[in-house]
Amino acid sequence: MFNFFGRSKKNPTLFYHTDVHCHILPGVDHGAKNIQDGLNLLKADMDMGINRVIFTPHVTSETFENTPETLTKAFNTFQHAVEEEGLQVEMHLSAEYRIDDYWQKEYAAGHLIPMPGNYVLLENSFSQELIGSDQMMFDLMCRGYHPILAHPERYPYLAENKERYEKIHKTNVKLQVNILSLSGYYGHAVRDTAKWLVNQGLVDMLGSDIHHVSHVDVIKDYLRSRDWRKIAEKLQGRIINDCVC
């Protein structure tokens, strides 16, 4: 039987090796605050079996108005620190783009940092879905991008209208669920929606979405649970984290 827990219950590992959503890159959002903080989070991610990390710092109007220049500078600095630390991990720079006015401006200017394979991680508003989002996703695909909707289980307006998930997924928009959501970290309602997405076969990617060490502790505890074993059995062979290339 496939060992979803890795070699030891004391060090539970994931069944895939690419983290497509995390806030490990230091000093660019409300994730890792400095180099040492970033190194600690990166080591923790690797400790769970991750050997390939795609950094997805927030790009958000007013709060984190990052640009390709600011993010590339932070990435190069952190990459040097990782090399000095002797960590054997593959790293890529991308971003988590909030669909807002700043996104519209950056997208129009061509200021995107896609993941390998031209995947783009998009975060919706938590209060309401953007009017015209379907057309925007279609436009992205026409330009050769592959849109990913970050943590769809956390948008209450979608959870209340679950048919919308199926319609979005049928348009070839990938759905990325957070392990934190499955653990119950965001509450029972979000957890139940995340599990519903898994059971409906609508989950294409899993992400840690780690911002700080407490997130890591929650995930590691969850990876030891029977509930995670059931979820992992359903998702093994389906999620495409390691195929983002």
mmCIF file of C-alpha atoms in Angstrom:
data_model
loop_
_atom_site.group_PDB
_atom_site.id
_atom_site.type_symbol
_atom_site.label_atom_id
_atom_site.label_comp_id
_atom_site.label_asym_id
_atom_site.label_seq_id
_atom_site.Cartn_x
_atom_site.Cartn_y
_atom_site.Cartn_z
ATOM 1 C CA MET A 1 0.000 0.000 0.000
ATOM 2 C CA PHE A 2 1.212 3.490 -0.836
ATOM 3 C CA ASN A 3 2.712 5.164 2.235
ATOM 4 C CA PHE A 4 1.078 8.588 2.464
ATOM 5 C CA PHE A 5 2.891 9.351 5.695
ATOM 6 C CA GLY A 6 6.470 8.946 4.512
ATOM 7 C CA ARG A 7 8.996 6.990 6.552
ATOM 8 C CA SER A 8 7.884 8.012 10.005
ATOM 9 C CA LYS A 9 4.776 9.237 11.766
ATOM 10 C CA LYS A 10 7.053 11.780 13.409
ATOM 11 C CA ASN A 11 7.820 13.296 10.008
ATOM 12 C CA PRO A 12 4.705 12.973 7.817
ATOM 13 C CA THR A 13 5.236 13.724 4.138
ATOM 14 C CA LEU A 14 3.056 14.569 1.176
ATOM 15 C CA PHE A 15 2.524 12.288 -1.798
ATOM 16 C CA TYR A 16 3.585 15.007 -4.252
ATOM 17 C CA HIS A 17 6.707 17.162 -4.348
ATOM 18 C CA THR A 18 5.776 20.584 -5.750
ATOM 19 C CA ASP A 19 4.258 23.351 -3.633
ATOM 20 C CA VAL A 20 2.341 25.613 -6.043
ATOM 21 C CA HIS A 21 1.089 28.110 -3.440
ATOM 22 C CA CYS A 22 3.126 29.505 -0.572
ATOM 23 C CA HIS A 23 4.276 32.775 0.976
ATOM 24 C CA ILE A 24 7.862 31.843 1.744
ATOM 25 C CA LEU A 25 9.615 34.574 -0.259
ATOM 26 C CA PRO A 26 10.739 37.054 2.414
ATOM 27 C CA GLY A 27 9.766 40.687 2.769
ATOM 28 C CA VAL A 28 7.223 41.051 -0.028
ATOM 29 C CA ASP A 29 3.878 40.350 1.660
ATOM 30 C CA HIS A 30 2.545 39.177 5.037
ATOM 31 C CA GLY A 31 4.332 35.847 4.769
ATOM 32 C CA ALA A 32 8.006 35.393 5.663
ATOM 33 C CA LYS A 33 9.307 38.599 7.227
ATOM 34 C CA ASN A 34 13.037 38.174 6.612
ATOM 35 C CA ILE A 35 15.645 35.804 5.155
ATOM 36 C CA GLN A 36 15.859 33.574 8.233
ATOM 37 C CA ASP A 37 12.080 33.360 8.449
ATOM 38 C CA GLY A 38 11.962 32.351 4.787
ATOM 39 C CA LEU A 39 14.663 29.727 5.258
ATOM 40 C CA ASN A 40 12.779 28.233 8.207
ATOM 41 C CA LEU A 41 9.573 27.989 6.185
ATOM 42 C CA LEU A 42 11.391 26.544 3.183
ATOM 43 C CA LYS A 43 13.046 23.888 5.350
ATOM 44 C CA ALA A 44 9.668 23.038 6.876
ATOM 45 C CA ASP A 45 8.140 22.659 3.401
ATOM 46 C CA MET A 46 11.016 20.408 2.378
ATOM 47 C CA ASP A 47 10.595 18.418 5.589
ATOM 48 C CA MET A 48 7.110 17.492 4.337
ATOM 49 C CA GLY A 49 8.556 16.002 1.130
ATOM 50 C CA ILE A 50 8.586 19.117 -1.056
ATOM 51 C CA ASN A 51 11.645 19.479 -3.299
ATOM 52 C CA ARG A 52 10.229 21.998 -5.768
ATOM 53 C CA VAL A 53 8.710 25.284 -4.619
ATOM 54 C CA ILE A 54 6.884 27.907 -6.657
ATOM 55 C CA PHE A 55 6.845 31.153 -4.697
ATOM 56 C CA THR A 56 3.505 32.940 -4.999
ATOM 57 C CA PRO A 57 3.669 36.221 -3.056
ATOM 58 C CA HIS A 58 0.588 38.407 -3.054
ATOM 59 C CA VAL A 59 0.093 41.009 -5.742
ATOM 60 C CA THR A 60 -2.769 43.086 -4.403
ATOM 61 C CA SER A 61 -4.020 46.620 -4.817
ATOM 62 C CA GLU A 62 -2.859 49.055 -2.103
ATOM 63 C CA THR A 63 -1.479 46.423 0.286
ATOM 64 C CA PHE A 64 1.096 44.498 -1.795
ATOM 65 C CA GLU A 65 1.536 46.269 -5.116
ATOM 66 C CA ASN A 66 4.452 44.086 -6.138
ATOM 67 C CA THR A 67 5.966 44.246 -9.615
ATOM 68 C CA PRO A 68 8.137 41.818 -11.591
ATOM 69 C CA GLU A 69 11.119 43.997 -10.629
ATOM 70 C CA THR A 70 10.478 43.977 -6.855
ATOM 71 C CA LEU A 71 9.717 40.269 -6.791
ATOM 72 C CA THR A 72 12.686 39.294 -8.952
ATOM 73 C CA LYS A 73 15.017 41.290 -6.706
ATOM 74 C CA ALA A 74 13.643 39.545 -3.599
ATOM 75 C CA PHE A 75 13.856 36.157 -5.318
ATOM 76 C CA ASN A 76 17.489 36.603 -6.362
ATOM 77 C CA THR A 77 18.472 37.665 -2.844
ATOM 78 C CA PHE A 78 16.690 34.701 -1.277
ATOM 79 C CA GLN A 79 18.048 32.274 -3.846
ATOM 80 C CA HIS A 80 21.573 33.303 -2.859
ATOM 81 C CA ALA A 81 20.729 32.695 0.825
ATOM 82 C CA VAL A 82 19.290 29.255 -0.005
ATOM 83 C CA GLU A 83 22.438 28.313 -1.909
ATOM 84 C CA GLU A 84 24.624 29.465 0.982
ATOM 85 C CA GLU A 85 22.497 27.336 3.308
ATOM 86 C CA GLY A 86 23.202 24.331 1.078
ATOM 87 C CA LEU A 87 19.528 23.446 0.533
ATOM 88 C CA GLN A 88 18.835 21.174 -2.410
ATOM 89 C CA VAL A 89 15.536 22.500 -3.719
ATOM 90 C CA GLU A 90 14.243 23.697 -7.069
ATOM 91 C CA MET A 91 12.710 27.167 -6.840
ATOM 92 C CA HIS A 92 10.578 29.213 -9.227
ATOM 93 C CA LEU A 93 9.136 32.705 -8.946
ATOM 94 C CA SER A 94 5.509 33.476 -9.673
ATOM 95 C CA ALA A 95 2.751 35.292 -7.756
ATOM 96 C CA GLU A 96 -0.766 35.076 -6.366
ATOM 97 C CA TYR A 97 -2.695 37.746 -8.237
ATOM 98 C CA ARG A 98 -5.761 39.240 -6.568
ATOM 99 C CA ILE A 99 -8.313 40.074 -9.249
ATOM 100 C CA ASP A 100 -8.707 43.803 -8.579
ATOM 101 C CA ASP A 101 -7.911 47.183 -10.150
ATOM 102 C CA TYR A 102 -4.165 46.683 -9.732
ATOM 103 C CA TRP A 103 -4.388 43.298 -11.453
ATOM 104 C CA GLN A 104 -6.227 44.866 -14.392
ATOM 105 C CA LYS A 105 -3.445 47.436 -14.790
ATOM 106 C CA GLU A 106 -0.605 44.937 -14.447
ATOM 107 C CA TYR A 107 -2.271 42.420 -16.752
ATOM 108 C CA ALA A 108 -2.890 45.054 -19.419
ATOM 109 C CA ALA A 109 0.792 46.028 -19.216
ATOM 110 C CA GLY A 110 1.900 42.405 -19.557
ATOM 111 C CA HIS A 111 3.493 42.404 -16.102
ATOM 112 C CA LEU A 112 2.776 38.789 -15.233
ATOM 113 C CA ILE A 113 5.161 36.256 -13.746
ATOM 114 C CA PRO A 114 3.587 32.925 -14.667
ATOM 115 C CA MET A 115 4.560 29.588 -13.194
ATOM 116 C CA PRO A 116 6.397 27.060 -15.358
ATOM 117 C CA GLY A 117 4.024 25.958 -18.082
ATOM 118 C CA ASN A 118 2.379 29.416 -18.160
ATOM 119 C CA TYR A 119 0.096 28.728 -15.200
ATOM 120 C CA VAL A 120 -1.205 31.821 -13.378
ATOM 121 C CA LEU A 121 -2.535 31.696 -9.798
ATOM 122 C CA LEU A 122 -5.505 34.022 -9.287
ATOM 123 C CA GLU A 123 -7.219 34.996 -6.053
ATOM 124 C CA ASN A 124 -10.809 36.210 -6.123
ATOM 125 C CA SER A 125 -12.386 38.706 -3.764
ATOM 126 C CA PHE A 126 -13.699 37.090 -0.574
ATOM 127 C CA SER A 127 -16.881 39.172 -0.691
ATOM 128 C CA GLN A 128 -18.119 38.779 -4.261
ATOM 129 C CA GLU A 129 -17.151 37.334 -7.602
ATOM 130 C CA LEU A 130 -15.839 39.780 -10.165
ATOM 131 C CA ILE A 131 -18.304 40.582 -12.937
ATOM 132 C CA GLY A 132 -16.777 39.391 -16.190
ATOM 133 C CA SER A 133 -14.434 36.890 -14.545
ATOM 134 C CA ASP A 134 -15.379 34.163 -17.035
ATOM 135 C CA GLN A 135 -14.416 36.386 -19.955
ATOM 136 C CA MET A 136 -11.158 37.312 -18.225
ATOM 137 C CA MET A 137 -10.259 33.645 -17.712
ATOM 138 C CA PHE A 138 -11.090 32.936 -21.355
ATOM 139 C CA ASP A 139 -8.914 35.850 -22.455
ATOM 140 C CA LEU A 140 -6.029 34.487 -20.378
ATOM 141 C CA MET A 141 -6.362 31.110 -22.057
ATOM 142 C CA CYS A 142 -6.492 32.726 -25.486
ATOM 143 C CA ARG A 143 -3.152 34.353 -24.667
ATOM 144 C CA GLY A 144 -1.622 31.002 -23.812
ATOM 145 C CA TYR A 145 -1.992 31.101 -20.025
ATOM 146 C CA HIS A 146 -3.528 28.426 -17.812
ATOM 147 C CA PRO A 147 -5.519 30.094 -14.997
ATOM 148 C CA ILE A 148 -5.661 28.559 -11.533
ATOM 149 C CA LEU A 149 -8.265 29.709 -9.011
ATOM 150 C CA ALA A 150 -6.624 29.830 -5.583
ATOM 151 C CA HIS A 151 -8.474 28.258 -2.633
ATOM 152 C CA PRO A 152 -12.002 28.319 -4.162
ATOM 153 C CA GLU A 153 -13.331 26.666 -1.001
ATOM 154 C CA ARG A 154 -12.783 29.936 0.869
ATOM 155 C CA TYR A 155 -15.176 32.031 -1.224
ATOM 156 C CA PRO A 156 -18.570 31.859 0.543
ATOM 157 C CA TYR A 157 -20.544 33.014 -2.514
ATOM 158 C CA LEU A 158 -19.245 29.986 -4.432
ATOM 159 C CA ALA A 159 -19.840 27.602 -1.545
ATOM 160 C CA GLU A 160 -23.455 28.744 -1.494
ATOM 161 C CA ASN A 161 -23.807 28.048 -5.214
ATOM 162 C CA LYS A 162 -21.817 24.877 -5.781
ATOM 163 C CA GLU A 163 -22.951 24.518 -9.391
ATOM 164 C CA ARG A 164 -20.695 27.475 -10.074
ATOM 165 C CA TYR A 165 -17.631 25.390 -9.168
ATOM 166 C CA GLU A 166 -18.558 22.851 -11.813
ATOM 167 C CA LYS A 167 -19.155 25.537 -14.435
ATOM 168 C CA ILE A 168 -15.796 27.165 -13.713
ATOM 169 C CA HIS A 169 -13.989 23.826 -13.822
ATOM 170 C CA LYS A 170 -15.592 22.868 -17.132
ATOM 171 C CA THR A 171 -14.018 25.954 -18.721
ATOM 172 C CA ASN A 172 -10.595 24.408 -17.925
ATOM 173 C CA VAL A 173 -9.815 26.756 -15.039
ATOM 174 C CA LYS A 174 -7.804 24.712 -12.521
ATOM 175 C CA LEU A 175 -8.977 24.645 -8.895
ATOM 176 C CA GLN A 176 -6.332 24.707 -6.138
ATOM 177 C CA VAL A 177 -7.423 23.751 -2.618
ATOM 178 C CA ASN A 178 -5.442 24.539 0.535
ATOM 179 C CA ILE A 179 -4.412 21.700 2.856
ATOM 180 C CA LEU A 180 -5.099 24.162 5.687
ATOM 181 C CA SER A 181 -8.730 24.260 4.550
ATOM 182 C CA LEU A 182 -9.007 20.473 4.615
ATOM 183 C CA SER A 183 -7.579 20.474 8.151
ATOM 184 C CA GLY A 184 -10.362 22.735 9.418
ATOM 185 C CA TYR A 185 -8.029 25.680 10.016
ATOM 186 C CA TYR A 186 -10.529 28.109 8.446
ATOM 187 C CA GLY A 187 -13.566 26.555 10.090
ATOM 188 C CA HIS A 188 -16.030 23.755 9.472
ATOM 189 C CA ALA A 189 -17.809 25.387 6.535
ATOM 190 C CA VAL A 190 -14.610 25.859 4.534
ATOM 191 C CA ARG A 191 -13.436 22.356 5.448
ATOM 192 C CA ASP A 192 -16.722 20.823 4.299
ATOM 193 C CA THR A 193 -16.605 22.709 0.998
ATOM 194 C CA ALA A 194 -13.016 21.615 0.395
ATOM 195 C CA LYS A 195 -13.979 17.998 0.999
ATOM 196 C CA TRP A 196 -16.983 18.363 -1.300
ATOM 197 C CA LEU A 197 -14.668 19.582 -4.061
ATOM 198 C CA VAL A 198 -12.418 16.562 -3.492
ATOM 199 C CA ASN A 199 -15.356 14.144 -3.599
ATOM 200 C CA GLN A 200 -16.686 15.742 -6.786
ATOM 201 C CA GLY A 201 -13.332 15.325 -8.534
ATOM 202 C CA LEU A 202 -12.902 19.082 -8.946
ATOM 203 C CA VAL A 203 -9.525 19.525 -7.230
ATOM 204 C CA ASP A 204 -6.579 19.877 -9.619
ATOM 205 C CA MET A 205 -3.932 21.127 -7.208
ATOM 206 C CA LEU A 206 -3.152 21.264 -3.501
ATOM 207 C CA GLY A 207 -1.217 24.090 -1.894
ATOM 208 C CA SER A 208 0.245 24.740 1.513
ATOM 209 C CA ASP A 209 -0.438 28.510 1.414
ATOM 210 C CA ILE A 210 1.940 28.731 4.370
ATOM 211 C CA HIS A 211 2.641 32.209 5.700
ATOM 212 C CA HIS A 212 4.252 31.341 9.041
ATOM 213 C CA VAL A 213 5.392 28.442 11.198
ATOM 214 C CA SER A 214 2.009 27.948 12.861
ATOM 215 C CA HIS A 215 0.599 27.007 9.457
ATOM 216 C CA VAL A 216 3.289 24.349 9.128
ATOM 217 C CA ASP A 217 2.409 22.894 12.529
ATOM 218 C CA VAL A 218 -1.264 22.639 11.566
ATOM 219 C CA ILE A 219 -0.455 20.912 8.280
ATOM 220 C CA LYS A 220 1.947 18.426 9.869
ATOM 221 C CA ASP A 221 -0.624 17.486 12.492
ATOM 222 C CA TYR A 222 -3.245 16.998 9.779
ATOM 223 C CA LEU A 223 -0.933 14.797 7.698
ATOM 224 C CA ARG A 224 -0.912 12.338 10.593
ATOM 225 C CA SER A 225 -4.695 12.030 10.588
ATOM 226 C CA ARG A 226 -6.921 9.308 9.172
ATOM 227 C CA ASP A 227 -8.907 12.008 7.409
ATOM 228 C CA TRP A 228 -5.853 13.050 5.387
ATOM 229 C CA ARG A 229 -5.208 9.422 4.435
ATOM 230 C CA LYS A 230 -8.701 9.213 2.941
ATOM 231 C CA ILE A 231 -8.276 12.508 1.098
ATOM 232 C CA ALA A 232 -4.846 11.506 -0.215
ATOM 233 C CA GLU A 233 -6.187 8.217 -1.548
ATOM 234 C CA LYS A 234 -8.796 10.119 -3.560
ATOM 235 C CA LEU A 235 -6.360 12.691 -4.922
ATOM 236 C CA GLN A 236 -3.360 10.516 -5.711
ATOM 237 C CA GLY A 237 -2.895 10.376 -9.477
ATOM 238 C CA ARG A 238 -5.296 13.239 -10.039
ATOM 239 C CA ILE A 239 -3.661 16.447 -8.860
ATOM 240 C CA ILE A 240 -1.151 17.998 -11.251
ATOM 241 C CA ASN A 241 1.269 19.797 -8.908
ATOM 242 C CA ASP A 242 4.280 17.901 -10.203
ATOM 243 C CA CYS A 243 3.171 18.389 -13.828
ATOM 244 C CA VAL A 244 3.437 22.195 -13.678
ATOM 245 C CA CYS A 245 6.431 22.505 -15.939
#
